[in-house]
Amino acid sequence: MTAQSEKMRQDARPGWPAIRTARQMPLIWCLVAAIALAAAGIAAALLVADYRAVSAAGNQRAGALANIAAAHVQQTLSAIEVGMQVLDLPPPALDGAAGADATMGQVLARVMRIMPALGNLQVWRADGQPAYQLAAAETELRDAARDRIFAYHRDHPGDDILLDPRERSAGLVISRRISRRDGSFAGIIVGDLDPHYFDRFFAELGADRIALRWADGVGTTVFPRQENARQMPGTGQFVASAQLRRLPLEIDVGLDRRTFLAPWESKRDVGIALTGALIALLIGGTVALRRHTAQAVAMAALESRSRVDAAARSRADEISRRKSDFISQMSHELRTPLNAIIGFSEVIKSASFGPVGQPKYQEYADDIHYSAQHLLSVINNILDLSKVEAGKWHITEDVVAVRDLLESLQRLAGERATRENVRLAFKPAPVNMMIRGDRRTLLQIMLNLTINAIKFAGPDRQVDLDVHALPDGSLAINVADHGDGMNADELEKAMRPFEAPTQGINGCKQDTGLGLPLAAAFAELHGGKVELDSAPGLGTTARLILPAARVETLH
């Protein structure tokens, strides 16, 4: 017998493929583990690369804003320097000539009109005595500061301005030498520069924090203004610095990291969820495959050799049927252990067989029960949505009282509302108003809308539900929360599966983004629709509209 015929004979044995698959299970598990690790590694690498790109963009923007702010301050100081040059070459005014005060006052007033950032202008003569002061100074310079400024300009014939701290927190003193035509020292012009003059420009830059400070690190001003704020904090921000040319001043710009990392965090959450779902599907599929393979091997072992052909045909039919029903069987494989977890955790929660020894176990039982219920709800939503999209969901035509639906809804949603500390306010529905449709599906629509409103209302708030007829005879059921609301982009995402919007402080709530799309799909089966009205800060209203053909009023 050839090797090929022997192989054909072995393949014809009852259950041989299942036996071969069972022998290959360790290899399959290794393959599943490799795929899971590869998926996790790729997802982590992509997230890390994206995080670095976002961080680089934040640092680059902070650096650009720092350069812009430094250029603006530099330009302002350069303009002040040019404005102070109007007193160059006017020795008669500084030497006490007739009409000197009037002339100098006009010149200084013109300088202050041109340079609104400059104040308390004074002129000192070459002997160090005041020649003219435009107005009474709000704060006088200390003698040490006066002597230091005067000595610097007297001993340095250059035209550069000098910046000197008044009190390191009360502003800047800006001064410039006045020279005669022959270059000799004629005196100095001195004024105050309020650092908060730049606040308006800093505000238009869009940075979260800007500090103007001396090169030694001591701050002169911080935008936005804060009491006792002196230095730029480094935590939680992208920080960049820029130094002014030829001046001992630096600009620090800070951008909030959260602003830049918010899109990346959304990608991270989606990536983790998708990777986890992929790994769960791989493991679940492999477990199901192992179970099915074990069943096939057991069946093959019990078959008699005299029924080899019949058993082979039976197994072939069974395998074909199982392949076609794989998705439905997967739902059973997932739901059955979840129902067991929910049941056993409920027994522990309620202490049906006696009190729990440790309080921590009671807390764990509550967490297990809630998590299992949430996971079962997610699985049910996914399977229901898949069945609707495949056109395999069939509704039963019942006649249901609206009041009965609301009472059932209040019982089902009440526990969730209590857990979330949200009040449910249901306006009474007309007693004689009926709906023709599938009771279970209609209740599921209203429950999805109500649970969604509870999640995004926020604690200590209220969810309102009312029913009213529209002018065309159709029926509208409104579910309104008073949460943070959504913008246009979030409204569009809310109606797409697996794209739950982020709503303010409630954006961290666990949500798969299936409740609203599933409710909309069920509404379309009844010829109706689900609409959303929302605005940031004004909450969200979900509206179920059923056509007039499905609304009946009893007389």
XYZ file of C-alpha atoms in Angstrom:
555
model
C 0.000 0.000 0.000
C 1.421 3.350 -1.002
C 1.854 6.245 1.412
C -0.805 8.221 -0.461
C -3.420 5.428 -0.146
C -2.565 5.011 3.532
C -3.143 8.704 4.069
C -6.496 8.480 2.278
C -7.486 5.495 4.432
C -6.595 7.375 7.611
C -8.496 10.482 6.475
C -11.547 8.247 5.874
C -11.594 7.118 9.505
C -14.445 8.499 11.603
C -13.444 11.786 13.264
C -9.898 11.760 11.898
C -9.870 15.533 11.085
C -11.082 16.276 14.613
C -8.389 13.999 16.076
C -5.730 15.719 13.968
C -7.039 19.120 15.070
C -6.940 18.001 18.707
C -3.307 16.992 18.300
C -2.577 20.393 16.811
C -4.252 22.337 19.658
C -0.933 23.221 21.389
C 0.284 24.651 18.091
C -3.002 26.535 17.641
C -2.710 27.979 21.150
C 0.844 29.090 20.374
C -0.381 30.703 17.159
C -3.208 32.476 19.000
C -0.756 33.725 21.641
C 1.619 34.940 18.922
C -1.177 36.778 17.126
C -2.378 38.336 20.392
C 1.143 39.460 21.324
C 1.728 40.825 17.826
C -1.551 42.762 17.908
C -0.755 44.180 21.347
C 2.786 45.046 20.263
C 1.664 46.773 17.069
C -1.006 48.715 18.940
C 1.513 49.769 21.616
C 4.088 50.796 19.000
C 1.534 52.871 17.110
C 0.345 54.540 20.307
C 3.910 55.325 21.407
C 4.781 56.739 17.978
C 1.608 58.831 17.965
C 2.331 60.045 21.513
C 5.816 61.143 20.517
C 4.452 62.941 17.474
C 1.852 64.772 19.568
C 4.468 65.697 22.177
C 6.804 66.966 19.463
C 3.981 69.056 18.001
C 3.259 70.517 21.446
C 6.907 71.423 22.039
C 7.178 72.883 18.521
C 4.091 75.048 19.003
C 5.283 76.234 22.414
C 8.626 77.194 20.871
C 6.952 79.068 18.013
C 4.717 81.016 20.417
C 7.714 81.843 22.620
C 9.583 83.264 19.603
C 6.527 85.305 18.567
C 6.059 86.701 22.086
C 9.775 87.510 22.376
C 9.746 89.259 18.983
C 6.748 91.392 20.038
C 8.371 92.441 23.333
C 11.668 93.084 21.497
C 9.881 95.227 18.899
C 8.093 97.222 21.614
C 11.353 97.913 23.468
C 13.072 98.864 20.193
C 10.257 101.303 19.421
C 10.640 102.811 22.919
C 14.379 103.159 22.312
C 13.714 104.980 19.044
C 11.121 107.208 20.748
C 13.607 108.217 23.424
C 16.000 109.440 20.742
C 13.918 112.638 20.360
C 15.914 114.171 23.209
C 19.284 113.599 21.540
C 21.084 116.835 20.555
C 18.902 119.271 22.592
C 21.533 120.678 24.964
C 19.761 124.053 25.556
C 16.789 122.235 27.115
C 19.041 120.351 29.482
C 21.165 123.416 30.320
C 18.227 125.435 31.661
C 17.547 127.589 28.616
C 14.436 129.788 28.578
C 11.263 127.830 27.855
C 13.115 124.548 28.427
C 10.422 123.081 30.653
C 7.653 123.756 28.157
C 9.670 122.379 25.267
C 10.750 119.297 27.166
C 7.214 118.720 28.444
C 5.849 118.768 24.902
C 8.535 116.327 23.773
C 7.912 113.918 26.633
C 4.132 114.097 26.177
C 4.591 113.256 22.493
C 6.798 110.286 23.427
C 4.139 108.932 25.818
C 1.426 109.332 23.180
C 3.527 107.359 20.717
C 4.544 104.796 23.339
C 1.535 104.024 25.585
C 3.552 101.330 27.347
C 5.841 104.005 28.783
C 4.971 106.056 31.880
C 6.475 108.336 34.580
C 8.961 109.914 32.143
C 11.812 111.883 33.763
C 14.920 113.629 32.450
C 18.115 113.973 34.501
C 20.924 116.401 33.652
C 24.590 115.509 33.375
C 25.144 116.510 36.997
C 22.580 113.906 38.151
C 19.898 116.438 39.072
C 16.322 116.106 37.727
C 15.766 118.384 34.721
C 12.104 117.623 34.097
C 9.386 115.189 35.253
C 6.199 114.863 33.213
C 4.065 113.947 36.240
C 4.515 112.899 39.829
C 6.038 109.424 39.847
C 3.854 106.791 41.393
C 6.889 105.010 42.836
C 10.260 106.629 43.332
C 13.536 104.901 42.525
C 15.763 104.055 45.437
C 19.021 105.957 45.656
C 21.067 102.873 44.844
C 19.051 102.258 41.684
C 19.311 105.938 40.646
C 23.071 105.923 41.106
C 23.477 102.612 39.267
C 21.433 103.747 36.251
C 23.075 107.185 36.079
C 26.602 105.781 36.403
C 25.978 103.198 33.687
C 24.884 105.760 31.059
C 27.532 108.258 32.058
C 30.305 105.702 31.660
C 28.896 103.978 28.513
C 28.603 106.313 25.503
C 26.531 103.779 23.542
C 22.882 104.386 22.550
C 21.452 101.165 23.975
C 18.598 101.264 26.439
C 19.046 99.868 29.935
C 16.443 97.767 31.716
C 16.523 97.758 35.494
C 14.106 96.128 37.923
C 12.188 98.567 40.098
C 11.367 96.000 42.759
C 11.534 92.852 40.618
C 7.719 92.651 40.829
C 6.511 96.224 40.356
C 7.652 96.676 36.768
C 10.688 97.701 34.758
C 12.717 100.895 34.667
C 13.827 101.708 31.115
C 16.455 104.381 30.517
C 18.625 105.789 27.742
C 21.610 108.130 27.498
C 21.158 111.664 26.053
C 24.208 112.806 24.090
C 25.241 116.216 22.793
C 26.286 116.816 19.218
C 29.912 116.167 20.102
C 28.958 112.842 21.746
C 29.475 114.096 25.281
C 27.134 113.093 28.091
C 24.131 115.427 28.476
C 21.927 113.393 30.827
C 19.478 110.512 30.718
C 15.798 109.930 30.086
C 14.047 107.440 32.412
C 10.555 105.895 32.357
C 8.529 102.991 33.708
C 7.409 100.024 31.607
C 4.389 98.092 32.935
C 4.929 94.394 32.008
C 1.159 93.845 31.954
C 1.039 96.106 28.900
C 1.695 92.890 26.940
C -1.242 90.950 28.469
C -3.585 91.654 25.574
C -1.087 90.429 23.002
C -0.282 87.372 25.142
C -3.989 86.559 25.353
C -4.322 86.590 21.554
C -1.451 84.083 21.206
C -3.636 81.339 22.646
C -1.047 79.986 25.106
C -2.181 78.678 28.485
C 0.560 80.506 30.373
C 3.223 83.099 29.478
C 5.886 84.485 31.798
C 8.162 87.493 31.193
C 11.192 87.122 33.447
C 14.764 88.215 33.973
C 17.554 85.985 32.731
C 18.328 84.951 36.330
C 14.910 83.289 36.565
C 13.060 85.893 38.659
C 9.704 86.722 37.083
C 8.329 90.168 36.344
C 4.867 89.174 35.115
C 2.799 86.058 34.448
C -0.163 85.780 32.095
C -2.886 85.008 33.053
C -2.319 87.057 36.212
C -2.103 85.095 39.456
C -1.365 86.253 42.956
C 2.232 85.571 44.043
C 2.980 83.879 40.668
C 6.666 84.189 39.880
C 7.812 81.225 37.787
C 6.504 79.078 34.986
C 5.435 75.629 36.292
C 6.962 72.751 34.368
C 4.521 69.948 35.167
C 1.600 69.216 32.906
C 2.740 71.655 30.226
C 4.831 71.941 27.087
C 7.258 74.752 28.015
C 9.554 76.701 25.687
C 11.727 79.778 26.274
C 13.070 82.564 24.057
C 15.600 85.244 25.013
C 15.476 88.870 23.876
C 18.452 90.154 21.907
C 20.895 92.290 23.865
C 18.502 92.425 26.851
C 18.434 90.378 30.091
C 14.815 89.270 29.534
C 13.360 85.903 28.577
C 9.882 84.701 27.595
C 8.510 81.373 28.855
C 5.428 79.907 27.119
C 3.460 76.967 28.496
C 0.776 74.882 26.763
C -1.463 72.467 28.644
C -0.534 68.886 27.775
C -4.122 67.741 28.172
C -5.202 69.904 25.235
C -2.758 68.152 22.903
C -3.080 64.671 24.371
C -6.908 64.534 24.344
C -7.097 63.196 20.734
C -4.280 60.752 21.474
C -6.053 59.508 24.602
C -9.183 58.851 22.538
C -7.101 56.839 20.050
C -5.459 55.002 22.938
C -8.812 54.001 24.440
C -10.138 52.843 21.072
C -6.927 50.936 20.339
C -6.988 49.193 23.719
C -10.649 48.309 23.274
C -10.122 46.928 19.768
C -7.015 44.995 20.775
C -8.804 43.548 23.786
C -11.789 42.605 21.631
C -9.505 40.926 19.073
C -7.706 38.936 21.775
C -11.018 37.976 23.389
C -12.376 36.782 20.051
C -9.227 34.786 19.340
C -9.295 33.120 22.734
C -13.049 32.541 22.605
C -12.850 31.097 19.127
C -10.000 28.799 20.097
C -11.823 27.610 23.217
C -14.937 26.953 21.135
C -12.857 25.163 18.533
C -11.255 23.012 21.217
C -14.646 22.151 22.685
C -16.148 21.316 19.318
C -13.078 19.254 18.440
C -13.279 17.322 21.716
C -16.950 16.603 21.057
C -16.176 15.363 17.558
C -13.390 13.099 18.856
C -15.698 11.637 21.506
C -18.397 10.969 18.925
C -15.869 9.308 16.591
C -14.606 7.019 19.380
C -18.150 5.668 19.967
C -18.863 4.929 16.328
C -18.719 1.360 15.189
C -16.402 0.426 12.348
C -19.373 -1.185 10.629
C -20.938 2.276 10.319
C -17.842 4.070 9.047
C -19.496 5.514 5.956
C -22.681 6.583 7.763
C -20.714 8.142 10.591
C -18.474 9.969 8.129
C -21.485 11.451 6.337
C -23.055 12.390 9.650
C -19.909 14.121 10.835
C -19.571 15.936 7.501
C -23.121 17.248 7.851
C -22.484 18.202 11.456
C -19.320 20.113 10.605
C -21.091 21.923 7.780
C -23.961 22.889 10.062
C -21.626 24.051 12.788
C -19.698 26.217 10.394
C -22.896 27.925 9.230
C -24.101 28.390 12.844
C -20.749 29.486 14.247
C -21.795 33.032 15.105
C -24.976 31.974 16.875
C -23.067 29.302 18.813
C -20.486 31.895 19.810
C -23.252 33.968 21.388
C -24.272 30.888 23.389
C -20.666 30.228 24.444
C -20.347 33.785 25.730
C -23.798 34.209 27.255
C -23.892 30.913 29.187
C -20.830 31.562 31.433
C -21.873 35.197 31.864
C -25.313 34.149 33.080
C -23.634 31.746 35.500
C -21.356 34.538 36.771
C -24.326 36.862 37.205
C -26.335 34.180 39.025
C -23.571 33.150 41.420
C -22.571 36.757 42.153
C -26.237 37.549 42.840
C -26.318 34.677 45.368
C -23.203 36.056 47.085
C -24.533 39.628 46.994
C -27.822 38.689 48.623
C -26.100 36.294 51.106
C -28.623 33.601 50.219
C -26.677 30.888 52.090
C -25.546 33.043 54.987
C -23.513 36.192 55.562
C -20.228 36.749 53.729
C -17.251 36.485 56.062
C -15.277 39.502 54.841
C -16.855 42.860 53.793
C -14.344 43.051 50.955
C -15.817 39.877 49.429
C -19.233 41.548 49.412
C -17.728 44.492 47.544
C -16.042 42.154 45.044
C -19.328 40.320 44.509
C -21.049 43.625 43.709
C -18.294 44.503 41.223
C -18.442 41.063 39.577
C -22.222 41.239 39.289
C -22.196 44.722 37.772
C -19.309 43.962 35.376
C -20.904 40.717 34.180
C -24.228 42.464 33.587
C -22.474 45.207 31.643
C -20.541 42.695 29.509
C -23.716 40.681 28.848
C -25.489 43.885 27.808
C -22.648 44.715 25.404
C -22.730 41.230 23.871
C -26.513 41.348 23.512
C -26.320 44.759 21.836
C -23.655 43.566 19.390
C -25.612 40.448 18.479
C -28.925 42.309 18.217
C -27.385 44.979 16.004
C -25.792 42.319 13.776
C -29.114 40.512 13.459
C -30.923 43.728 12.541
C -28.289 44.671 9.960
C -28.516 41.153 8.464
C -32.299 41.505 8.139
C -32.971 38.573 10.483
C -34.785 40.518 13.202
C -38.544 40.068 13.029
C -40.993 42.096 15.069
C -44.294 40.933 16.475
C -47.306 43.160 15.929
C -48.777 43.796 19.405
C -50.961 46.563 20.757
C -49.202 48.061 23.760
C -50.398 50.769 26.126
C -47.945 53.663 26.400
C -48.538 53.871 30.148
C -47.590 50.197 30.565
C -44.375 50.772 28.651
C -43.448 53.708 30.884
C -44.131 51.713 34.043
C -41.936 48.856 32.829
C -39.246 51.338 31.808
C -39.273 52.997 35.223
C -38.768 49.639 36.944
C -35.919 48.599 34.632
C -34.064 51.937 34.664
C -34.685 52.749 38.323
C -31.774 50.688 39.669
C -29.307 52.282 37.244
C -30.586 55.762 38.109
C -30.219 55.072 41.829
C -26.671 53.810 41.330
C -25.765 56.922 39.316
C -27.564 59.240 41.808
C -29.863 60.539 39.041
C -33.553 61.385 39.464
C -36.076 60.051 36.921
C -39.049 62.302 36.235
C -41.742 60.676 34.043
C -44.697 62.790 32.996
C -47.938 60.742 33.024
C -48.935 59.427 29.594
C -52.552 59.459 28.353
C -54.405 56.366 29.553
C -56.034 55.694 26.175
C -52.888 56.017 24.016
C -51.757 52.745 22.417
C -48.881 51.735 20.128
C -48.998 48.955 17.555
C -45.638 47.234 17.466
C -43.285 44.754 19.118
C -43.477 45.267 22.886
C -39.974 43.954 23.653
C -38.346 46.008 20.905
C -40.207 49.211 21.842
C -39.229 48.779 25.479
C -35.606 48.187 24.427
C -35.605 51.455 22.433
C -36.873 53.479 25.396
C -34.542 51.686 27.828
C -31.493 52.425 25.639
C -32.420 56.119 25.404
C -33.075 56.367 29.151
C -29.881 54.533 30.216
C -27.881 56.741 27.833
C -29.429 59.858 29.406
C -28.661 58.580 32.929
C -25.008 57.956 32.015
C -24.439 61.446 30.640
C -26.681 63.469 32.975
C -24.189 63.421 35.814
C -24.819 62.909 39.544
C -27.449 64.976 41.383
C -29.252 65.779 38.129
C -32.558 64.816 36.585
C -33.693 62.924 33.500
C -37.105 63.956 32.159
C -39.337 61.738 30.001
C -42.572 62.867 28.389
C -44.924 61.578 25.686
C -46.988 63.770 23.378
C -48.720 63.603 20.007
C -47.416 65.640 17.071
C -49.698 67.637 14.718
C -49.427 64.989 11.976
C -50.705 62.278 14.328
C -47.331 60.691 15.010
C -46.081 60.067 18.545
C -42.964 61.610 20.137
C -41.291 60.258 23.286
C -38.658 62.662 24.633
C -35.853 61.659 27.031
C -33.917 64.734 28.202
C -30.847 64.837 30.432
C -29.334 68.017 31.840
C -25.700 67.114 31.379
C -22.876 68.766 29.489
C -24.469 68.407 26.050
C -22.751 67.721 22.716
C -21.556 69.700 19.725
C -22.378 68.898 16.094
C -19.462 66.488 15.640
C -20.348 64.558 18.798
C -24.000 64.333 17.733
C -22.922 62.731 14.470
C -20.642 60.258 16.265
C -23.352 59.333 18.768
C -25.478 57.737 16.032
C -22.615 55.606 14.670
C -21.795 52.233 16.284
C -18.662 52.047 18.454
C -18.151 55.836 18.331
C -19.447 56.986 21.701
C -18.940 60.768 22.080
C -16.979 62.329 24.962
C -19.197 64.614 26.989
C -17.424 66.878 29.485
C -16.630 65.313 32.836
C -18.806 62.327 31.997
C -16.664 61.402 29.011
C -14.779 58.910 31.149
C -17.938 56.763 31.598
C -17.845 53.269 30.160
C -19.770 53.196 26.887
C -19.551 51.092 23.715
C -21.504 53.449 21.505
C -24.149 50.823 20.632
C -27.187 51.989 22.596
C -28.294 54.846 20.343
C -27.534 53.120 16.985
C -29.429 50.012 18.158
C -32.371 52.134 19.290
C -32.391 53.883 15.907
C -32.308 50.528 14.075
C -35.237 49.208 16.120
C -37.155 52.445 15.475
C -36.651 52.060 11.715
C -38.153 48.551 11.908
C -41.322 50.277 13.156
C -41.165 52.944 10.460
C -39.972 55.538 12.978
C -36.728 57.274 13.832
C -34.546 58.535 16.698
C -33.452 62.182 16.740
C -30.950 64.011 18.979
C -31.042 67.669 20.011
C -28.102 68.989 22.001
C -25.833 71.945 22.618
C -22.747 72.253 24.849
C -23.809 73.128 28.372
C -27.546 72.653 27.679
C -27.898 68.874 27.919
C -29.196 66.397 25.316
C -32.704 65.356 24.307
C -33.219 62.003 22.543
C -36.545 61.776 20.720
C -38.288 58.602 19.505
C -40.846 59.370 16.780
C -43.332 56.693 15.728
C -45.516 57.208 12.635
C -49.236 57.916 12.948
C -50.045 54.494 11.472
C -48.737 52.883 14.665
C -50.568 55.168 17.098
C -54.065 54.338 18.286
C -56.360 56.156 20.687
C -59.050 54.222 22.498
C -62.434 55.911 22.953
